[in-house]
Coordinates of C-alpha atoms in Angstrom, one line a residue:
M1 CA -26.4 17.1 -2.8
S2 CA -27.6 20.7 -2.7
V3 CA -27.5 22.7 -6.0
D4 CA -26.8 25.9 -4.1
K5 CA -23.6 27.8 -4.4
P6 CA -20.7 26.4 -2.4
I7 CA -20.0 28.1 0.9
I8 CA -17.1 30.0 2.4
V9 CA -17.4 30.0 6.2
T10 CA -15.6 32.6 8.4
V11 CA -15.5 32.5 12.2
D12 CA -14.2 35.3 14.4
D13 CA -15.4 36.4 17.9
D14 CA -14.7 40.1 17.2
P15 CA -18.0 41.4 15.6
G16 CA -16.2 44.2 13.8
V17 CA -13.5 41.9 12.4
S18 CA -16.1 39.3 11.5
R19 CA -18.1 41.7 9.5
A20 CA -15.0 43.1 7.8
V21 CA -13.8 39.6 6.7
A22 CA -17.3 38.7 5.4
R23 CA -17.4 42.0 3.6
D24 CA -14.1 41.4 1.8
L25 CA -15.2 37.9 0.9
R26 CA -18.5 39.0 -0.5
R27 CA -16.9 41.8 -2.5
R28 CA -14.7 39.4 -4.4
Y29 CA -16.5 36.0 -4.3
G30 CA -20.2 36.8 -3.6
Q31 CA -21.2 35.9 -7.2
Q32 CA -19.8 32.3 -7.0
Y33 CA -20.0 31.5 -3.3
R34 CA -22.3 32.0 -0.4
I35 CA -20.6 33.7 2.5
V36 CA -21.6 32.5 6.0
R37 CA -20.1 34.1 9.1
A38 CA -20.2 33.1 12.8
E39 CA -19.1 35.1 15.9
E40 CA -18.6 32.1 18.2
A41 CA -16.7 28.9 17.6
L42 CA -19.5 26.6 18.8
Q43 CA -21.9 28.5 16.7
G44 CA -19.7 27.9 13.7
I45 CA -19.5 24.1 14.4
D46 CA -23.3 24.0 14.7
A47 CA -23.6 25.8 11.4
L48 CA -21.3 23.4 9.7
R49 CA -23.3 20.4 11.1
E50 CA -26.5 21.9 9.6
M51 CA -24.8 22.5 6.3
R52 CA -23.6 18.9 6.3
L53 CA -27.1 17.6 7.0
R54 CA -28.5 19.7 4.1
G55 CA -25.9 18.5 1.7
D56 CA -24.3 21.9 1.3
D57 CA -20.7 22.0 -0.1
V58 CA -18.2 24.1 1.9
A59 CA -15.2 25.3 -0.1
A60 CA -13.2 27.1 2.6
I61 CA -13.2 27.7 6.3
L62 CA -11.5 30.7 7.8
A63 CA -11.1 30.7 11.6
D64 CA -9.5 33.3 13.9
Y65 CA -6.9 31.8 16.2
R66 CA -7.9 33.7 19.4
M67 CA -11.4 32.6 20.3
P68 CA -12.6 31.9 23.9
Q69 CA -14.6 28.6 23.4
L70 CA -12.3 26.9 21.0
N71 CA -9.2 28.5 19.5
G72 CA -8.8 28.5 15.7
V73 CA -6.8 25.3 15.6
Q74 CA -9.3 23.4 17.8
F75 CA -12.1 24.7 15.7
L76 CA -10.5 23.6 12.4
E77 CA -9.8 20.1 13.9
Q78 CA -13.5 19.6 14.5
A79 CA -14.4 21.2 11.2
M80 CA -12.2 18.7 9.4
D81 CA -14.4 15.8 10.5
L82 CA -17.4 17.5 8.9
Y83 CA -15.8 18.8 5.8
P84 CA -12.4 17.1 5.2
F85 CA -12.0 18.6 1.7
A86 CA -12.6 22.3 2.6
R87 CA -9.6 24.5 2.5
R88 CA -8.5 25.5 6.0
V89 CA -7.2 29.0 6.6
L90 CA -6.1 30.4 10.1
L91 CA -6.5 34.1 10.7
T92 CA -3.8 35.3 13.1
A93 CA -2.0 38.3 14.5
Y94 CA 1.8 38.5 14.2
A95 CA 2.2 37.4 17.8
D96 CA 0.5 34.1 17.1
T97 CA 2.6 33.1 14.1
D98 CA 4.1 30.1 16.1
A99 CA 0.5 28.8 16.6
A100 CA -0.1 29.1 12.9
I101 CA 3.0 27.1 12.1
Q102 CA 1.9 24.4 14.6
A103 CA -1.5 24.2 13.0
I104 CA 0.1 23.3 9.7
N105 CA 1.0 20.0 11.2
V106 CA -1.9 19.5 13.6
V107 CA -4.8 20.1 11.1
D108 CA -2.8 20.1 7.9
L109 CA -3.5 23.8 7.6
D110 CA -3.6 25.1 4.0
H111 CA -2.6 28.7 4.8
Y112 CA -2.5 31.3 7.5
L113 CA -3.1 35.0 7.1
L114 CA -1.8 37.8 9.2
K115 CA -4.4 40.5 10.2
P116 CA -4.9 43.2 9.1
W117 CA -4.4 42.6 5.4
D118 CA -5.1 46.0 3.9
P119 CA -5.3 46.3 0.9
P120 CA -7.1 42.9 0.4
E121 CA -6.2 43.1 -3.4
E122 CA -2.6 42.5 -2.5
K123 CA -2.6 40.5 0.8
F124 CA -6.0 38.6 0.9
Y125 CA -7.5 37.9 -2.5
P126 CA -4.4 36.3 -4.1
V127 CA -4.3 33.8 -1.2
M128 CA -8.0 33.0 -1.4
D129 CA -7.8 32.7 -5.2
G130 CA -5.2 30.0 -4.8
Q131 CA -7.2 28.2 -2.1
L132 CA -10.5 28.2 -4.0
D133 CA -8.8 27.1 -7.2
A134 CA -7.2 24.2 -5.4
W135 CA -10.6 23.3 -3.9
Q136 CA -12.2 23.4 -7.4
R137 CA -9.5 21.1 -8.8
A138 CA -9.4 18.6 -6.0
D139 CA -11.1 15.2 -6.2
R140 CA -13.8 15.6 -3.5
V141 CA -15.5 12.3 -3.8
E142 CA -15.8 10.8 -0.3
Q143 CA -15.1 7.1 0.0
A144 CA -17.6 4.9 1.6
E145 CA -16.6 3.1 4.8
L146 CA -14.3 0.1 4.9
R147 CA -15.0 -2.3 7.8
V148 CA -12.5 -4.7 9.4
V149 CA -13.8 -7.4 11.7
G150 CA -11.3 -9.4 13.8
D151 CA -10.2 -10.6 17.2
R152 CA -8.6 -8.2 19.6
W153 CA -5.4 -10.3 20.1
S154 CA -5.1 -11.6 16.5
A155 CA -1.8 -11.1 14.7
P156 CA -3.4 -11.3 11.2
S157 CA -6.1 -8.7 12.3
Y158 CA -3.3 -6.4 13.5
Q159 CA -1.4 -6.8 10.2
V160 CA -4.5 -5.8 8.2
R161 CA -5.2 -2.7 10.4
D162 CA -1.5 -1.7 10.3
F163 CA -1.4 -2.1 6.5
L164 CA -4.5 0.1 6.0
A165 CA -3.4 2.7 8.5
R166 CA 0.1 3.0 7.1
N167 CA -1.3 3.4 3.6
H168 CA -3.7 6.1 4.7
V169 CA -6.8 4.0 4.0
P170 CA -9.6 4.9 6.5
Y171 CA -11.5 2.0 8.0
R172 CA -13.7 1.1 11.0
W173 CA -12.5 -1.6 13.3
M174 CA -15.0 -4.0 14.9
L175 CA -14.5 -6.9 17.3
A176 CA -16.1 -10.1 16.2
E177 CA -18.5 -10.1 19.1
D178 CA -20.0 -6.8 18.2
P179 CA -23.6 -7.0 16.9
E180 CA -22.9 -5.4 13.6
A181 CA -19.7 -7.5 13.2
A182 CA -21.7 -10.6 13.9
Q183 CA -24.1 -9.7 11.1
L184 CA -21.2 -9.3 8.6
I185 CA -19.8 -12.6 9.7
T186 CA -23.1 -14.3 9.2
A187 CA -23.5 -12.8 5.7
A188 CA -20.0 -14.1 4.9
G189 CA -21.0 -17.7 5.7
G190 CA -21.3 -17.8 9.5
P191 CA -18.7 -18.1 12.3
E192 CA -18.0 -21.8 11.4
V193 CA -17.0 -20.9 7.9
C194 CA -15.9 -17.3 7.9
R195 CA -12.1 -16.8 8.3
L196 CA -11.0 -13.7 10.2
P197 CA -10.0 -11.0 9.8
L198 CA -12.9 -10.1 7.6
V199 CA -12.7 -7.0 5.4
V200 CA -15.9 -5.6 3.9
T201 CA -15.2 -3.1 1.2
A202 CA -17.3 0.0 0.4
G203 CA -18.9 -1.9 -2.4
G204 CA -19.9 -4.8 -0.1
D205 CA -17.3 -7.3 -1.1
A206 CA -16.2 -9.5 1.8
L207 CA -12.6 -10.5 1.9
Q208 CA -11.7 -13.3 4.3
A209 CA -8.2 -13.3 5.8
P210 CA -6.9 -11.4 2.7
T211 CA -3.3 -11.2 1.7
Q212 CA -1.7 -7.8 1.5
S213 CA -1.7 -7.9 -2.3
T214 CA -5.5 -8.8 -2.4
L215 CA -6.2 -6.1 0.2
A216 CA -4.2 -3.5 -1.7
T217 CA -6.1 -4.2 -4.9
A218 CA -9.4 -4.1 -3.1
V219 CA -8.8 -0.6 -1.6
G220 CA -7.6 0.9 -4.9
L221 CA -3.8 0.9 -4.3
S222 CA -1.8 0.3 -7.4
T223 CA -0.1 -3.1 -7.5
T224 CA 0.3 -3.7 -11.3
P225 CA 3.1 -1.9 -13.3
A226 CA 1.9 0.2 -16.2
T227 CA 4.7 -1.0 -18.4
D228 CA 7.6 -3.5 -18.4
F229 CA 10.4 -0.9 -18.9
Y230 CA 11.2 2.3 -17.1
D231 CA 14.0 4.8 -16.9
L232 CA 14.3 4.3 -13.1
I233 CA 13.1 1.7 -10.7
V234 CA 13.2 2.7 -7.0
I235 CA 13.0 -0.2 -4.6
G236 CA 11.7 0.8 -1.2
G237 CA 9.2 3.6 -0.1
G238 CA 11.0 5.1 2.9
P239 CA 12.3 8.7 3.0
A240 CA 15.2 7.8 0.6
G241 CA 13.0 6.0 -1.9
L242 CA 10.3 8.7 -1.8
G243 CA 13.0 11.4 -2.2
A244 CA 14.4 9.5 -5.2
A245 CA 10.9 9.1 -6.7
V246 CA 10.1 12.8 -6.3
Y247 CA 13.4 14.0 -7.8
G248 CA 13.5 11.3 -10.5
A249 CA 9.9 12.0 -11.8
S250 CA 10.3 15.8 -11.4
E251 CA 13.4 15.7 -13.6
G252 CA 11.7 13.8 -16.4
L253 CA 12.6 10.2 -15.7
N254 CA 9.9 7.6 -16.2
T255 CA 10.0 6.4 -12.6
V256 CA 8.3 3.6 -10.7
L257 CA 8.6 3.1 -6.9
V258 CA 8.1 -0.4 -5.6
E259 CA 7.2 -0.9 -1.9
A260 CA 6.5 -4.2 -0.1
H261 CA 4.3 -2.7 2.7
A262 CA 3.5 1.0 2.9
S263 CA 5.2 4.3 2.0
G264 CA 7.2 5.9 4.7
G265 CA 9.3 2.9 5.8
Q266 CA 10.5 2.9 9.4
A267 CA 10.3 6.7 9.6
G268 CA 6.6 6.5 8.6
Q269 CA 5.9 4.8 11.9
S270 CA 7.4 7.6 13.9
S271 CA 4.7 9.4 16.0
R272 CA 6.6 12.7 15.8
I273 CA 9.8 13.8 14.1
E274 CA 10.9 17.1 15.6
N275 CA 14.3 17.7 14.1
Y276 CA 13.4 17.5 10.4
L277 CA 14.2 20.7 8.6
G278 CA 11.2 23.0 7.9
F279 CA 8.9 21.6 10.6
P280 CA 9.7 23.6 13.7
D281 CA 6.8 22.0 15.6
G282 CA 7.4 18.5 14.4
V283 CA 5.6 16.3 11.9
S284 CA 4.4 12.7 12.2
G285 CA 6.1 10.1 10.1
Q286 CA 2.7 9.3 8.5
Q287 CA 2.1 13.0 7.6
L288 CA 5.6 13.3 6.1
A289 CA 5.3 10.1 4.1
D290 CA 1.8 11.0 2.8
R291 CA 3.0 14.4 1.6
A292 CA 6.0 12.9 -0.1
R293 CA 3.8 10.2 -1.7
R294 CA 1.4 12.8 -3.1
Q295 CA 4.3 14.9 -4.3
A296 CA 5.8 11.9 -6.2
L297 CA 2.4 11.2 -7.8
K298 CA 2.0 14.9 -8.7
F299 CA 5.3 14.7 -10.7
G300 CA 4.1 11.5 -12.5
A301 CA 5.9 8.8 -10.6
E302 CA 4.2 5.4 -10.5
L303 CA 3.8 3.8 -7.0
L304 CA 3.4 0.1 -6.6
T305 CA 2.3 -1.2 -3.2
A306 CA 2.4 -4.7 -1.6
R307 CA 4.9 -5.9 -4.2
K308 CA 7.9 -7.8 -2.9
V309 CA 11.1 -7.8 -5.0
T310 CA 13.0 -11.1 -4.9
A311 CA 15.8 -10.6 -7.4
L312 CA 17.9 -8.0 -9.3
E313 CA 19.9 -9.0 -12.4
P314 CA 21.9 -7.0 -15.0
H315 CA 20.9 -8.0 -18.5
G316 CA 23.2 -6.0 -20.9
Q317 CA 22.2 -2.3 -20.4
A318 CA 19.0 -3.3 -18.6
R319 CA 18.6 -3.9 -14.9
V320 CA 15.8 -6.5 -14.4
V321 CA 13.8 -6.7 -11.2
S322 CA 11.8 -9.8 -10.3
F323 CA 8.7 -9.9 -8.1
K324 CA 7.6 -12.7 -5.7
E325 CA 4.7 -13.5 -8.1
G326 CA 7.1 -14.2 -10.9
E327 CA 6.5 -10.9 -12.9
Q328 CA 9.5 -8.8 -14.0
I329 CA 10.1 -5.2 -14.9
A330 CA 13.3 -3.6 -16.2
A331 CA 15.0 -0.2 -16.3
H332 CA 18.1 1.7 -17.3
A333 CA 18.9 2.3 -13.6
V334 CA 17.8 1.1 -10.2
I335 CA 18.0 2.8 -6.8
L336 CA 18.0 0.4 -3.7
A337 CA 16.3 2.1 -0.8
T338 CA 14.9 -0.8 1.1
G339 CA 15.9 0.6 4.5
V340 CA 16.1 -1.5 7.6
S341 CA 13.8 -3.3 10.0
Y342 CA 14.1 -3.7 13.8
R343 CA 15.9 -6.7 15.0
R344 CA 14.0 -9.4 16.8
L345 CA 14.4 -9.5 20.6
D346 CA 15.9 -12.8 21.6
A347 CA 14.0 -13.9 24.7
P348 CA 11.9 -17.0 25.4
G349 CA 8.2 -16.7 24.6
L350 CA 8.4 -13.3 22.7
D351 CA 7.9 -14.8 19.2
D352 CA 4.6 -16.4 20.3
F353 CA 3.1 -13.0 20.9
V354 CA 4.2 -10.9 17.9
G355 CA 1.1 -9.0 16.8
R356 CA -0.6 -10.0 20.1
G357 CA 1.0 -7.7 22.5
V358 CA 4.5 -7.6 21.2
Y359 CA 5.2 -5.1 18.3
Y360 CA 8.4 -4.2 16.5
G361 CA 8.2 -0.5 15.8
A362 CA 5.7 2.1 16.9
A363 CA 2.5 0.2 15.9
L364 CA 0.6 3.5 16.1
T365 CA -2.7 1.7 15.4
E366 CA -2.4 0.1 18.9
A367 CA -1.9 3.3 20.8
P368 CA -5.6 4.1 21.6
S369 CA -5.9 0.5 23.0
C370 CA -3.1 1.2 25.5
Q371 CA -5.4 3.7 27.3
D372 CA -4.7 3.6 31.1
S373 CA -2.4 0.5 30.7
E374 CA 1.2 0.0 31.6
V375 CA 3.4 -0.1 28.4
Y376 CA 6.9 -1.4 28.0
I377 CA 9.4 -0.1 25.4
V378 CA 12.8 -1.7 24.7
G379 CA 15.3 0.6 23.0
A380 CA 17.5 3.7 23.5
A381 CA 17.5 5.5 20.2
N382 CA 15.3 8.2 18.8
S383 CA 12.6 5.9 17.6
A384 CA 12.1 4.5 21.1
G385 CA 12.1 8.0 22.6
Q386 CA 9.5 9.2 20.1
A387 CA 7.3 6.2 20.9
A388 CA 7.6 6.7 24.6
V389 CA 6.6 10.4 24.4
Y390 CA 3.6 9.5 22.1
L391 CA 2.4 6.5 24.1
S392 CA 2.6 8.5 27.4
G393 CA -0.5 10.4 26.2
F394 CA -2.4 7.1 26.4
A395 CA -0.8 4.8 28.9
S396 CA -0.8 5.2 32.7
T397 CA 2.9 4.4 32.8
V398 CA 5.5 3.9 30.0
H399 CA 8.5 1.9 31.1
V400 CA 11.6 2.4 28.9
L401 CA 14.1 -0.5 29.2
V402 CA 17.7 0.5 28.4
R403 CA 20.6 -1.9 28.5
G404 CA 23.2 0.9 29.1
D405 CA 23.7 3.5 31.8
G406 CA 22.2 6.4 29.9
L407 CA 20.5 7.7 26.7
E408 CA 23.0 10.5 25.7
K409 CA 25.0 8.3 23.3
S410 CA 22.0 7.2 21.2
M411 CA 19.1 9.6 21.6
S412 CA 18.8 13.3 20.6
A413 CA 18.9 15.8 23.5
Y414 CA 15.4 17.2 22.7
L415 CA 13.9 13.7 23.2
I416 CA 15.8 13.1 26.5
E417 CA 14.4 16.5 27.8
Q418 CA 10.8 15.6 26.7
I419 CA 11.1 12.2 28.4
A420 CA 12.3 13.9 31.6
E421 CA 9.3 16.2 31.6
K422 CA 6.8 13.4 31.3
P423 CA 5.8 12.2 34.8
N424 CA 4.4 8.9 33.6
I425 CA 7.6 7.8 31.7
R426 CA 10.1 5.8 33.8
V427 CA 13.5 4.9 32.3
H428 CA 15.0 1.7 33.6
Y429 CA 18.8 1.6 33.0
R430 CA 20.8 -1.7 32.9
S431 CA 17.6 -3.5 32.1
Q432 CA 16.4 -6.1 29.6
V433 CA 13.5 -8.4 28.8
T434 CA 14.4 -12.0 29.5
G435 CA 11.0 -13.7 28.8
A436 CA 7.3 -13.4 28.1
E437 CA 4.3 -15.2 29.3
G438 CA 0.5 -15.3 28.5
D439 CA -2.5 -17.2 27.4
G440 CA -3.2 -16.3 23.8
H441 CA -1.6 -12.8 24.2
L442 CA 1.1 -11.1 26.2
E443 CA 0.2 -10.9 29.9
R444 CA 3.6 -10.9 31.7
L445 CA 7.2 -9.9 31.1
R446 CA 10.3 -11.2 32.8
V447 CA 12.6 -8.2 33.3
E448 CA 16.2 -8.2 34.5
E449 CA 17.2 -4.9 36.1
D450 CA 20.6 -4.4 37.8
G451 CA 21.1 -8.1 37.8
K452 CA 17.8 -8.9 39.6
E453 CA 14.9 -10.5 37.7
Y454 CA 11.2 -9.8 38.4
L455 CA 7.9 -10.5 36.7
A456 CA 5.8 -7.6 35.5
D457 CA 2.2 -7.5 34.4
A458 CA 2.3 -6.2 30.8
Q459 CA 0.0 -6.5 27.8
W460 CA 2.0 -4.1 25.6
L461 CA 5.7 -4.4 24.5
F462 CA 7.2 -2.2 21.7
V463 CA 10.7 -3.1 20.6
F464 CA 13.2 -0.7 18.9
I465 CA 16.5 -2.5 18.9
G466 CA 19.2 -2.1 16.2
A467 CA 18.6 -2.5 12.5
E468 CA 18.8 -5.2 10.0
P469 CA 18.9 -4.4 6.2
Y470 CA 16.5 -6.1 3.9
T471 CA 19.2 -7.2 1.4
S472 CA 19.3 -11.0 1.5
W473 CA 17.3 -11.2 -1.8
L474 CA 20.3 -9.6 -3.6
D475 CA 22.3 -12.8 -3.3
E476 CA 25.7 -12.4 -4.9
T477 CA 24.7 -9.7 -7.4
V478 CA 25.4 -6.7 -5.1
E479 CA 28.3 -6.5 -2.7
R480 CA 27.5 -6.0 1.0
D481 CA 29.4 -5.6 4.2
G482 CA 29.5 -8.2 7.0
K483 CA 26.2 -7.0 8.4
G484 CA 24.4 -7.1 5.0
F485 CA 24.5 -3.3 4.3
V486 CA 25.1 -2.4 0.6
L487 CA 28.6 -1.2 -0.2
T488 CA 28.8 1.8 -2.5
G489 CA 31.4 4.2 -4.1
P490 CA 34.6 4.6 -2.1
D491 CA 33.8 1.6 0.2
L492 CA 34.1 -0.6 -2.9
V493 CA 37.6 0.4 -3.7
V494 CA 39.3 0.4 -0.3
G495 CA 42.9 -0.5 -0.6
G496 CA 42.8 0.0 -4.4
R497 CA 40.8 -3.2 -5.1
R498 CA 38.3 -3.3 -7.9
P499 CA 34.7 -4.0 -7.1
K500 CA 33.5 -7.6 -7.9
Q501 CA 32.4 -8.0 -11.5
W502 CA 33.0 -4.3 -12.2
P503 CA 33.2 -4.0 -16.0
L504 CA 34.1 -0.3 -16.5
R505 CA 37.3 1.7 -16.4
R506 CA 36.0 4.4 -14.2
E507 CA 35.4 3.9 -10.5
P508 CA 31.9 3.6 -9.1
Y509 CA 30.1 6.9 -8.4
F510 CA 29.6 7.8 -4.7
L511 CA 26.3 6.0 -4.2
E512 CA 26.8 3.4 -7.0
T513 CA 27.1 -0.3 -6.2
N514 CA 29.4 -2.8 -7.8
V515 CA 26.7 -3.1 -10.6
P516 CA 26.9 -0.1 -12.9
G517 CA 23.6 1.8 -12.9
V518 CA 22.5 0.3 -9.6
F519 CA 22.7 2.8 -6.7
A520 CA 21.9 2.6 -3.0
A521 CA 20.5 5.4 -0.7
G522 CA 19.4 5.7 2.9
D523 CA 19.7 3.3 5.7
V524 CA 20.4 0.3 3.5
R525 CA 23.7 1.7 2.6
S526 CA 26.8 0.8 4.6
D527 CA 27.9 3.5 7.1
S528 CA 25.0 5.8 6.2
I529 CA 23.8 8.4 8.6
K530 CA 20.6 7.0 10.1
R531 CA 18.5 10.2 9.9
V532 CA 15.4 11.1 7.8
A533 CA 17.0 14.2 6.3
S534 CA 20.2 12.4 5.2
A535 CA 18.1 9.6 3.7
V536 CA 16.0 12.1 1.6
G537 CA 19.3 13.8 0.6
E538 CA 20.8 10.6 -0.5
G539 CA 17.7 9.8 -2.6
A540 CA 18.0 13.1 -4.4
M541 CA 21.8 12.6 -4.8
A542 CA 21.3 9.1 -6.2
V543 CA 19.0 10.6 -8.9
A544 CA 21.7 13.1 -9.9
L545 CA 24.1 10.2 -10.2
V546 CA 21.6 8.3 -12.3
H547 CA 21.5 11.2 -14.7
R548 CA 25.3 11.2 -14.9
Y549 CA 25.3 7.4 -15.5
L550 CA 22.7 7.7 -18.3
E551 CA 24.7 10.5 -20.0
K552 CA 27.7 8.2 -20.2
Q553 CA 25.8 5.3 -21.8

């Protein structure tokens, strides 16, 4: 690594503006940083590549939005690959504010500045001071590459890749027949012995067909609780759980969030959420989940991944949570935010191809593999619509199979409009999958449309039908409705009845279950509004009710 001063790079195709930006930067930061300017986008990319080869450290990159070769957003996208830790600032005129807002989501933009900014002491330097301070404080150690070797149509290989992707762990995927993959398999004992998928860590450890828990530990995810007693245990890492963790930790509660798979839940698999407040150009579920996860960690919440909860029991004033491995933790209060999962499609042959052409949910890791293929989607709600729009950017044709006569009752209007504008999306009404065929992976689907059945060549089926709550582990402890959703507050006292085993004189709080101190938030709750914003709001509300509960103890 070079011992030279870190670099601030500025790119603007207007020579006068370029010199003025560099002048302002040198005046304030010239003692601590080297200022490098470029007047063409491609020249700037070449300069960054040379810096990378020399081992120079780049602290910030400022790019003008209106440039002829690459606009500022496209430039910053390419710059991210070379310097992922550099702070990214877009320089824009007032008329391009919408583009700057879009860039916040596309390249995770750190800030945008309106030109001109005279005087810089008021409008430029305070922003740059904050960005450079954030760069100095950030952990900029790059992780070595994680490699995953497996078979193309292997369900366990898909599960490993999906787990890593949803937990934001970068990896390189290799098919077993690739030369480099063959070398890794040989080093692990040879094809006769080595069990796939094979995961080779940055340190060279080879994990053969690892469990999620083993994989989580190997890539540095937290799986072991720091203590055995907390103020608040949040079960489930979807929007409701993450919202509860952020508000619980930020308000001083010793909080732990337990997630069986990956933060984000079902919403974390959404390719783009466009009706969430504060993101006018949309945000991917992964981006939203990652930001919420980092926010929870910033406030001191503890996040446990790949830990499956199997029981919840009240012991006096404590609420005890048991894990699959037999370990237990306890807390004063618990928030259930386990969300829902997509129901299985009941058609002959489908279960044989789960993870091998049939996927429940968006399965975004598979999207690039759908290039120029025909893709089938079953579902009529927003999640199906989001997936159709996203996959249309890869597939030759996206077929959306809908049982009803239209989408208006179940899908947001903005998604219906987007689907109508995509020439390679075809919506089939009064349609359903009646069977699946293939040799080792999905190859054909039987589809019934308007009462007529036909056989369609298909290697990709994504299913988004209904929702099933993950609550069977609660047994008789927590009351649920006939579909398994958790009953809370007013739903527990319908007709003046008392909740089962309710020991207190007061009635349950709005999100409280029949067990005092145990609350439910988000999609797992009976009659909840199935939207990301409402789930986050319920997570925050549940924490407020936890405080009220603790004050009364």
